[in-house]
Amino acid sequence: MSDVPGREAERSRTIVDVDVVVIGAGPVGENVADRAHQQGLSAAIVEAGLVGGECSYYACIPSKALLRPVDLLAATHRMPGVESGPIDVAEVLARRDQFANPDDSGQADWLSGAGITLLRGRGRLAGERAVEVTHNDGTTTSLAARYVVVATGSVPTYPPVDGIHDVGAWTNRDATQVKDVPSSLLILGGGVVGVEMATAYQRLGAQVTLVQRGERLLPNTEPEAGRRVQHALEADGVDVRLGVSMSAVRREDGQVVASLGDGSEVRGAELLVAAGRHSTTDDLGLETVGLEPGKPLPADDSTTVLGDWLYAVGDASTGAKLTHMGKYQARICGDVLVARARGKELGGRYSHHATTAEHTAVPQVIFTDPQLAYVGHTEASARDAGMTVRAVSYEIGNVAGGALQADGYDGFATLVVDTEREVIVGATFVGQDVADMVHGATIAIVGEVTLSRLWHAVPSFPTMSEVWLRLLEAYGL
């Protein structure tokens, strides 16, 4: 098939010769288009909003820009002899703007330089292998494609709380793009967004109250990890309310007043809803190909949804809802498209054509203080999956590297071991500066490295990685 000429196709004509049409120009969609195009397929990408997507402007990048300065300040408090002063909120927000300025011209230029056609507008399926684009100026373009990839991401979920749509509740977009820090902030939800924004805003000067319906924070992690994050938030002054629902909210005297299920009320200048997200598949024309709108698209390990022509990656799919996992899915999707275009068979479990990590080694870092980094199974999820496992833990502050990293270092590491194969199936690290420690565990899990072989992976002294040795000793090696 022939390439589509130009960076942005003419809006008044029909394009019929496109190998790959990607709906959604976030980091996931960009990776699909680039991977396929680099290997010889023509690619067009459709985006109604900003090229670069949610992560670049409203989530991963700006949230970490808010968190890094306050984390550094906290770290200096654990290091005698290092001067530290009050946080300069204006400077923090100005630096955030450098990373997350909502101007996508640079990313659009990157697509152009990569040879990928950008069509600005809303893309919808119009039947098999057909996409219709309604541009922002109201004109339309029809695309006939060999392959269509849905990479439309997700949007925040609003729980059924009376008045929640009437009080100007924030989502992650408001929280990460704020121009002024409010005096107080209510947060509904104790997942990743909730605990990260509680950390940032409390340390930037707001009085934060976090309401979580469940009995603990971060319920998909090891229980001790959630407890340590909770204790750290409370030590910072966050009012953490667990095991209680938010039943109603209203504006009163300029504040948001939230009624809780236990009969109490909490107040804040603003309310941040951090109660999860759902796939953006409502208005994609899925009904034209026999699929139900509004749900994640059921992609298999090759990212295929229908036949050999419809694919889904990132938050729009049933895969892990993390940017790095979406980009992993995207690279695999691009290779699958190329293989099918060339008439080649798809490879197996650890080929470039299977999202095997979705089942074995999904890593995540939560940038609270302490940081929480984990990959694979928790002890509970491994047992639920039918594995015979044993978990071992060790305090990172008890190794020389941890003690040197910060006075009173508070953190631990846990390995979940499949005792039948003697390989690691899960790992958790909690503590200051542990974010990068999780990749070693990811490699061990993907490589199915036995404990007896890991015994010969010698950690450098004095680093926090020496905790690996102590964990293996705790296991009995």
Coordinates of C-alpha atoms in Angstrom, one line a residue, residues 89-475:
V89 CA 5.6 26.6 45.6
A90 CA 5.7 29.1 42.7
E91 CA 9.0 27.6 41.5
V92 CA 7.7 24.1 41.8
L93 CA 4.7 25.0 39.7
A94 CA 6.9 26.8 37.2
R95 CA 9.1 23.8 36.8
R96 CA 6.0 21.6 36.4
D97 CA 5.0 23.9 33.5
Q98 CA 8.3 23.2 31.7
F99 CA 7.5 19.5 31.6
A100 CA 3.8 19.7 31.0
N101 CA 3.0 22.8 29.0
P102 CA -0.2 21.9 27.0
D103 CA 1.4 22.8 23.7
D104 CA 1.7 19.7 21.5
S105 CA 3.4 21.3 18.5
G106 CA 6.7 19.6 19.4
Q107 CA 5.1 16.1 19.5
A108 CA 3.1 16.8 16.3
D109 CA 6.4 17.8 14.6
W110 CA 7.9 14.5 15.9
L111 CA 5.1 12.6 14.1
S112 CA 5.8 14.6 10.9
G113 CA 9.5 13.9 11.1
A114 CA 8.8 10.2 11.7
G115 CA 6.7 10.1 8.5
I116 CA 3.4 9.5 10.3
T117 CA 0.3 11.4 9.1
L118 CA -1.6 13.3 11.8
L119 CA -5.3 13.9 11.4
R120 CA -6.7 16.2 14.1
G121 CA -10.3 15.2 14.9
R122 CA -12.4 12.4 16.4
G123 CA -12.0 9.0 14.8
R124 CA -14.9 6.4 14.7
L125 CA -15.1 3.0 13.2
A126 CA -17.4 3.0 10.2
G127 CA -17.4 -0.7 9.6
E128 CA -14.7 -3.3 9.0
R129 CA -11.3 -1.6 8.2
A130 CA -13.0 1.8 7.9
V131 CA -12.5 4.9 10.0
E132 CA -14.2 8.2 9.6
V133 CA -12.6 11.3 11.1
T134 CA -14.7 14.3 12.1
H135 CA -12.2 17.2 12.2
N136 CA -12.2 19.9 14.8
D137 CA -13.5 22.3 12.1
G138 CA -16.5 20.0 11.3
T139 CA -15.1 18.6 8.0
T140 CA -14.6 14.8 7.6
T141 CA -12.1 12.4 6.2
S142 CA -12.8 8.8 5.4
L143 CA -9.9 6.2 5.9
A144 CA -9.8 2.7 4.5
A145 CA -7.2 0.8 6.4
R146 CA -5.6 -2.6 6.4
Y147 CA -5.3 -2.5 10.2
V148 CA -7.1 -0.3 12.8
V149 CA -5.7 0.1 16.3
V150 CA -7.7 1.6 19.1
A151 CA -5.5 3.5 21.6
T152 CA -8.0 6.0 23.1
G153 CA -6.9 5.8 26.7
S154 CA -9.2 6.3 29.7
V155 CA -11.0 9.0 31.7
P156 CA -11.7 9.3 35.4
T157 CA -14.7 7.5 36.9
Y158 CA -17.1 9.4 39.1
P159 CA -18.6 7.3 41.9
P160 CA -22.3 7.6 42.7
V161 CA -22.0 10.5 45.3
D162 CA -24.9 12.9 45.5
G163 CA -23.9 16.4 44.2
I164 CA -20.5 15.3 42.9
H165 CA -21.2 16.9 39.5
D166 CA -22.3 20.1 41.0
V167 CA -19.3 21.1 43.2
G168 CA -16.7 21.5 40.5
A169 CA -14.8 18.4 41.6
W170 CA -11.3 18.0 40.4
T171 CA -9.9 15.1 38.4
N172 CA -6.2 14.4 37.9
R173 CA -6.2 17.0 35.1
D174 CA -7.1 19.8 37.6
A175 CA -4.7 18.5 40.3
T176 CA -1.7 18.3 38.0
Q177 CA -2.3 21.6 36.2
V178 CA -3.3 23.7 39.2
K179 CA -2.2 27.4 39.2
D180 CA -2.5 27.9 42.9
V181 CA -2.4 25.4 45.8
P182 CA -5.6 25.5 47.8
S183 CA -5.6 25.9 51.5
S184 CA -7.2 22.5 51.9
L185 CA -8.1 19.5 49.7
L186 CA -10.4 16.6 50.0
I187 CA -9.4 13.5 48.1
L188 CA -11.8 10.7 47.3
G189 CA -9.9 7.5 46.7
G190 CA -6.9 5.7 48.2
G191 CA -5.4 4.4 45.0
V192 CA -2.3 5.6 43.2
V193 CA -3.6 9.0 42.2
G194 CA -5.1 9.6 45.7
V195 CA -1.9 8.8 47.7
E196 CA 0.4 10.6 45.3
M197 CA -1.6 13.8 45.2
A198 CA -2.1 13.6 49.0
T199 CA 1.7 13.5 49.3
A200 CA 2.2 16.4 46.9
Y201 CA -0.5 18.7 48.2
Q202 CA 0.1 18.2 51.9
R203 CA 3.8 19.1 51.4
L204 CA 2.9 22.0 49.1
G205 CA 0.9 23.6 51.9
A206 CA -2.6 22.3 51.7
Q207 CA -4.4 20.5 54.5
V208 CA -5.4 17.2 52.9
T209 CA -8.2 14.8 54.0
L210 CA -8.2 11.5 52.2
V211 CA -11.4 9.3 52.2
Q212 CA -11.1 5.7 51.2
R213 CA -14.1 3.3 51.2
G214 CA -11.8 0.3 51.6
E215 CA -10.1 -0.8 54.8
R216 CA -6.6 0.1 53.5
L217 CA -4.8 2.2 51.1
L218 CA -3.5 0.7 47.8
P219 CA -5.4 -2.5 48.2
N220 CA -3.7 -4.3 45.3
T221 CA -0.3 -4.2 47.0
E222 CA 1.2 -6.1 49.9
P223 CA -0.7 -5.0 53.0
E224 CA 2.4 -3.8 54.8
A225 CA 3.2 -1.5 51.9
G226 CA -0.2 0.2 52.2
R227 CA 0.3 0.5 56.0
R228 CA 3.7 2.2 55.6
V229 CA 2.3 4.7 53.1
Q230 CA -0.6 5.4 55.4
H231 CA 1.7 6.0 58.4
A232 CA 3.9 8.3 56.3
L233 CA 0.9 10.4 55.1
E234 CA -0.4 10.7 58.6
A235 CA 3.0 11.7 59.9
D236 CA 2.9 14.5 57.3
G237 CA -0.5 15.6 58.7
V238 CA -2.9 14.1 56.2
D239 CA -6.2 13.1 57.7
V240 CA -6.7 9.6 56.4
R241 CA -10.3 8.2 56.7
L242 CA -10.5 4.4 55.9
G243 CA -13.5 2.1 55.7
V244 CA -15.9 4.9 55.1
S245 CA -17.8 6.0 52.0
M246 CA -18.6 9.5 50.8
S247 CA -22.3 9.8 50.4
A248 CA -22.9 13.4 49.4
V249 CA -21.1 16.7 48.7
R250 CA -22.2 20.3 48.5
R251 CA -20.7 23.8 48.3
E252 CA -21.1 25.8 51.4
D253 CA -19.4 29.1 52.2
G254 CA -16.9 28.6 49.4
Q255 CA -15.9 25.1 50.6
V256 CA -16.8 21.6 49.6
V257 CA -18.6 19.8 52.4
A258 CA -18.6 16.0 52.2
S259 CA -21.0 13.8 54.2
L260 CA -19.5 10.5 55.1
G261 CA -21.1 7.1 55.7
D262 CA -20.3 7.2 59.4
G263 CA -22.3 10.4 59.9
S264 CA -19.4 12.8 60.0
E265 CA -18.6 15.6 57.7
V266 CA -15.2 16.8 56.2
R267 CA -14.5 20.1 54.5
G268 CA -12.0 21.3 51.9
A269 CA -11.5 24.2 49.5
E270 CA -11.5 21.6 46.6
L271 CA -12.5 18.0 46.1
L272 CA -10.3 15.7 44.0
V273 CA -12.0 12.6 42.7
A274 CA -9.4 9.8 42.4
A275 CA -11.7 6.8 42.4
G276 CA -10.4 5.0 39.3
R277 CA -10.7 5.3 35.5
H278 CA -12.6 3.6 32.7
S279 CA -11.8 3.0 29.1
T280 CA -12.7 5.7 26.5
T281 CA -14.6 3.5 24.1
D282 CA -18.1 5.0 24.2
D283 CA -18.1 6.9 21.0
L284 CA -15.9 4.8 18.7
G285 CA -18.5 3.2 16.4
L286 CA -17.8 -0.2 17.9
E287 CA -21.4 -1.2 17.3
T288 CA -20.7 -1.1 13.5
V289 CA -18.5 -4.1 14.0
G290 CA -20.6 -5.9 16.5
L291 CA -18.8 -4.8 19.7
E292 CA -20.3 -3.2 22.8
P293 CA -19.3 0.5 23.3
G294 CA -18.1 1.7 26.7
K295 CA -16.1 -1.3 27.7
P296 CA -12.4 -2.2 27.4
L297 CA -11.7 -4.0 24.2
P298 CA -10.9 -7.7 24.7
A299 CA -7.5 -7.9 23.2
D300 CA -5.7 -11.2 23.2
D301 CA -1.9 -11.7 23.8
S302 CA -1.2 -10.4 20.2
T303 CA -3.3 -7.3 21.0
T304 CA -5.9 -8.6 18.4
V305 CA -9.6 -7.8 19.0
L306 CA -11.3 -8.9 15.8
G307 CA -10.1 -11.0 12.9
D308 CA -6.7 -9.9 11.7
W309 CA -7.6 -6.2 11.4
L310 CA -8.8 -4.6 14.7
Y311 CA -6.4 -4.2 17.6
A312 CA -6.5 -2.4 21.0
V313 CA -3.7 -1.3 23.3
G314 CA -3.3 0.7 26.5
D315 CA -6.2 1.7 28.7
A316 CA -8.6 1.1 25.8
S317 CA -7.9 -2.6 26.1
T318 CA -8.2 -5.2 28.8
G319 CA -4.4 -5.0 29.4
A320 CA -2.7 -3.4 32.4
K321 CA -3.6 0.3 32.8
L322 CA -0.1 1.7 33.0
T323 CA 1.8 3.9 30.5
H324 CA 4.8 1.7 30.3
M325 CA 2.7 -1.4 29.9
G326 CA 0.7 0.3 27.2
K327 CA 3.9 1.2 25.3
Y328 CA 5.0 -2.4 25.7
Q329 CA 1.7 -3.6 24.2
A330 CA 2.1 -1.0 21.4
R331 CA 5.6 -2.3 20.4
I332 CA 4.2 -5.8 20.2
C333 CA 1.1 -4.6 18.3
G334 CA 3.3 -2.9 15.7
D335 CA 5.4 -6.1 15.2
V336 CA 2.2 -8.2 14.9
L337 CA 0.9 -5.8 12.2
V338 CA 4.2 -6.1 10.3
A339 CA 4.3 -9.9 10.6
R340 CA 0.8 -10.2 9.3
A341 CA 1.4 -7.8 6.5
R342 CA 4.3 -9.9 5.4
G343 CA 2.4 -13.2 5.7
K344 CA 4.5 -14.5 8.6
E345 CA 3.4 -16.7 11.5
L346 CA 3.3 -15.1 14.9
G347 CA 5.8 -16.2 17.5
G348 CA 5.2 -17.8 20.8
R349 CA 5.3 -16.8 24.5
Y350 CA 8.5 -14.7 24.6
S351 CA 8.5 -13.6 21.0
H352 CA 7.8 -10.0 19.8
H353 CA 4.2 -11.0 19.2
A354 CA 2.9 -11.8 22.6
T355 CA 2.2 -9.6 25.7
T356 CA 3.6 -12.3 28.0
A357 CA 4.5 -9.7 30.7
E358 CA 0.8 -9.0 31.3
H359 CA 0.6 -12.4 33.0
T360 CA 4.0 -12.6 34.7
A361 CA 5.8 -9.3 35.4
V362 CA 3.7 -6.1 35.4
P363 CA 5.9 -3.5 37.3
Q364 CA 4.7 -0.3 38.9
V365 CA 6.2 2.5 41.0
I366 CA 4.0 4.7 43.3
F367 CA 5.8 8.0 44.0
T368 CA 4.8 8.5 47.6
D369 CA 7.3 8.9 50.4
P370 CA 8.2 6.2 51.0
Q371 CA 8.2 5.1 47.4
L372 CA 6.5 1.8 46.6
A373 CA 7.8 -0.3 43.7
Y374 CA 6.5 -3.7 42.9
V375 CA 6.2 -6.3 40.2
G376 CA 4.4 -9.6 39.6
H377 CA 2.4 -11.2 42.3
T378 CA 1.7 -10.3 45.9
E379 CA 1.7 -13.2 48.3
A380 CA -2.1 -13.2 48.3
S381 CA -2.5 -13.0 44.5
A382 CA 0.0 -15.8 44.0
R383 CA -1.9 -18.1 46.3
D384 CA -5.2 -17.1 44.6
A385 CA -3.6 -18.1 41.3
G386 CA -3.0 -21.6 42.7
M387 CA 0.8 -21.3 43.4
T388 CA 2.6 -22.7 46.3
V389 CA 4.6 -19.8 47.5
R390 CA 6.6 -18.5 50.4
A391 CA 7.2 -14.8 51.1
V392 CA 10.3 -13.4 52.8
S393 CA 10.9 -9.8 53.9
Y394 CA 13.8 -7.7 55.1
E395 CA 14.1 -4.2 56.4
I396 CA 16.2 -2.1 53.9
G397 CA 17.4 0.1 56.7
N398 CA 19.2 -2.9 58.2
V399 CA 21.7 -3.0 55.3
A400 CA 24.5 -0.6 55.1
G401 CA 23.3 1.1 52.0
G402 CA 19.9 1.8 53.5
A403 CA 21.4 3.2 56.7
L404 CA 23.7 5.5 54.6
Q405 CA 20.8 6.6 52.4
A406 CA 18.9 8.3 55.2
D407 CA 18.8 8.5 58.9
G408 CA 16.1 6.2 60.3
Y409 CA 15.6 4.7 56.9
D410 CA 12.0 3.3 56.8
G411 CA 11.4 0.6 54.2
F412 CA 11.4 -3.1 53.4
A413 CA 11.7 -5.5 50.6
T414 CA 9.6 -8.7 50.1
L415 CA 10.1 -11.5 47.6
V416 CA 7.3 -14.0 46.7
V417 CA 8.9 -17.3 45.8
D418 CA 7.3 -20.2 43.9
T419 CA 8.6 -23.0 46.1
E420 CA 8.0 -25.7 43.5
R421 CA 10.2 -24.0 40.9
E422 CA 12.3 -21.9 43.3
V423 CA 11.8 -18.8 41.2
I424 CA 10.6 -15.3 42.2
V425 CA 7.0 -14.5 41.0
G426 CA 6.6 -11.2 42.9
A427 CA 8.7 -8.5 44.6
T428 CA 7.9 -5.4 46.5
F429 CA 10.2 -2.6 47.6
V430 CA 9.1 0.2 50.0
G431 CA 11.3 3.1 51.0
Q432 CA 13.1 6.3 50.0
D433 CA 14.7 6.0 46.5
V434 CA 13.6 2.4 45.8
A435 CA 11.9 3.2 42.4
D436 CA 14.8 1.8 40.3
M437 CA 15.3 -1.3 42.4
V438 CA 12.2 -3.0 40.9
H439 CA 13.7 -3.5 37.5
G440 CA 16.2 -6.1 38.8
A441 CA 13.2 -8.1 40.2
T442 CA 11.4 -7.7 36.8
I443 CA 14.4 -9.2 35.0
A444 CA 14.6 -12.1 37.5
I445 CA 10.9 -12.8 37.1
V446 CA 10.8 -12.6 33.3
G447 CA 14.0 -14.7 33.0
E448 CA 12.7 -17.2 35.5
V449 CA 16.0 -17.1 37.3
T450 CA 16.3 -19.7 40.0
L451 CA 17.2 -18.7 43.6
S452 CA 20.4 -20.8 43.4
R453 CA 21.5 -18.8 40.3
L454 CA 20.5 -15.5 41.9
W455 CA 22.8 -16.4 44.8
H456 CA 25.7 -15.7 42.4
A457 CA 24.3 -12.2 41.5
V458 CA 26.5 -10.3 44.0
P459 CA 25.1 -6.9 45.1
S460 CA 27.6 -4.1 45.4
F461 CA 28.5 -2.8 48.9
P462 CA 27.3 -0.5 50.4
T463 CA 24.2 -0.1 48.3
M464 CA 20.5 -0.8 49.1
S465 CA 20.7 -3.7 46.6
E466 CA 22.4 -5.7 49.3
V467 CA 18.9 -6.4 50.6
W468 CA 18.8 -9.0 47.8
L469 CA 21.5 -11.0 49.7
R470 CA 19.6 -10.7 53.0
L471 CA 16.4 -11.9 51.3
L472 CA 18.0 -15.0 49.9
E473 CA 19.5 -15.7 53.3
A474 CA 16.1 -15.3 54.9
Y475 CA 14.8 -17.8 52.5

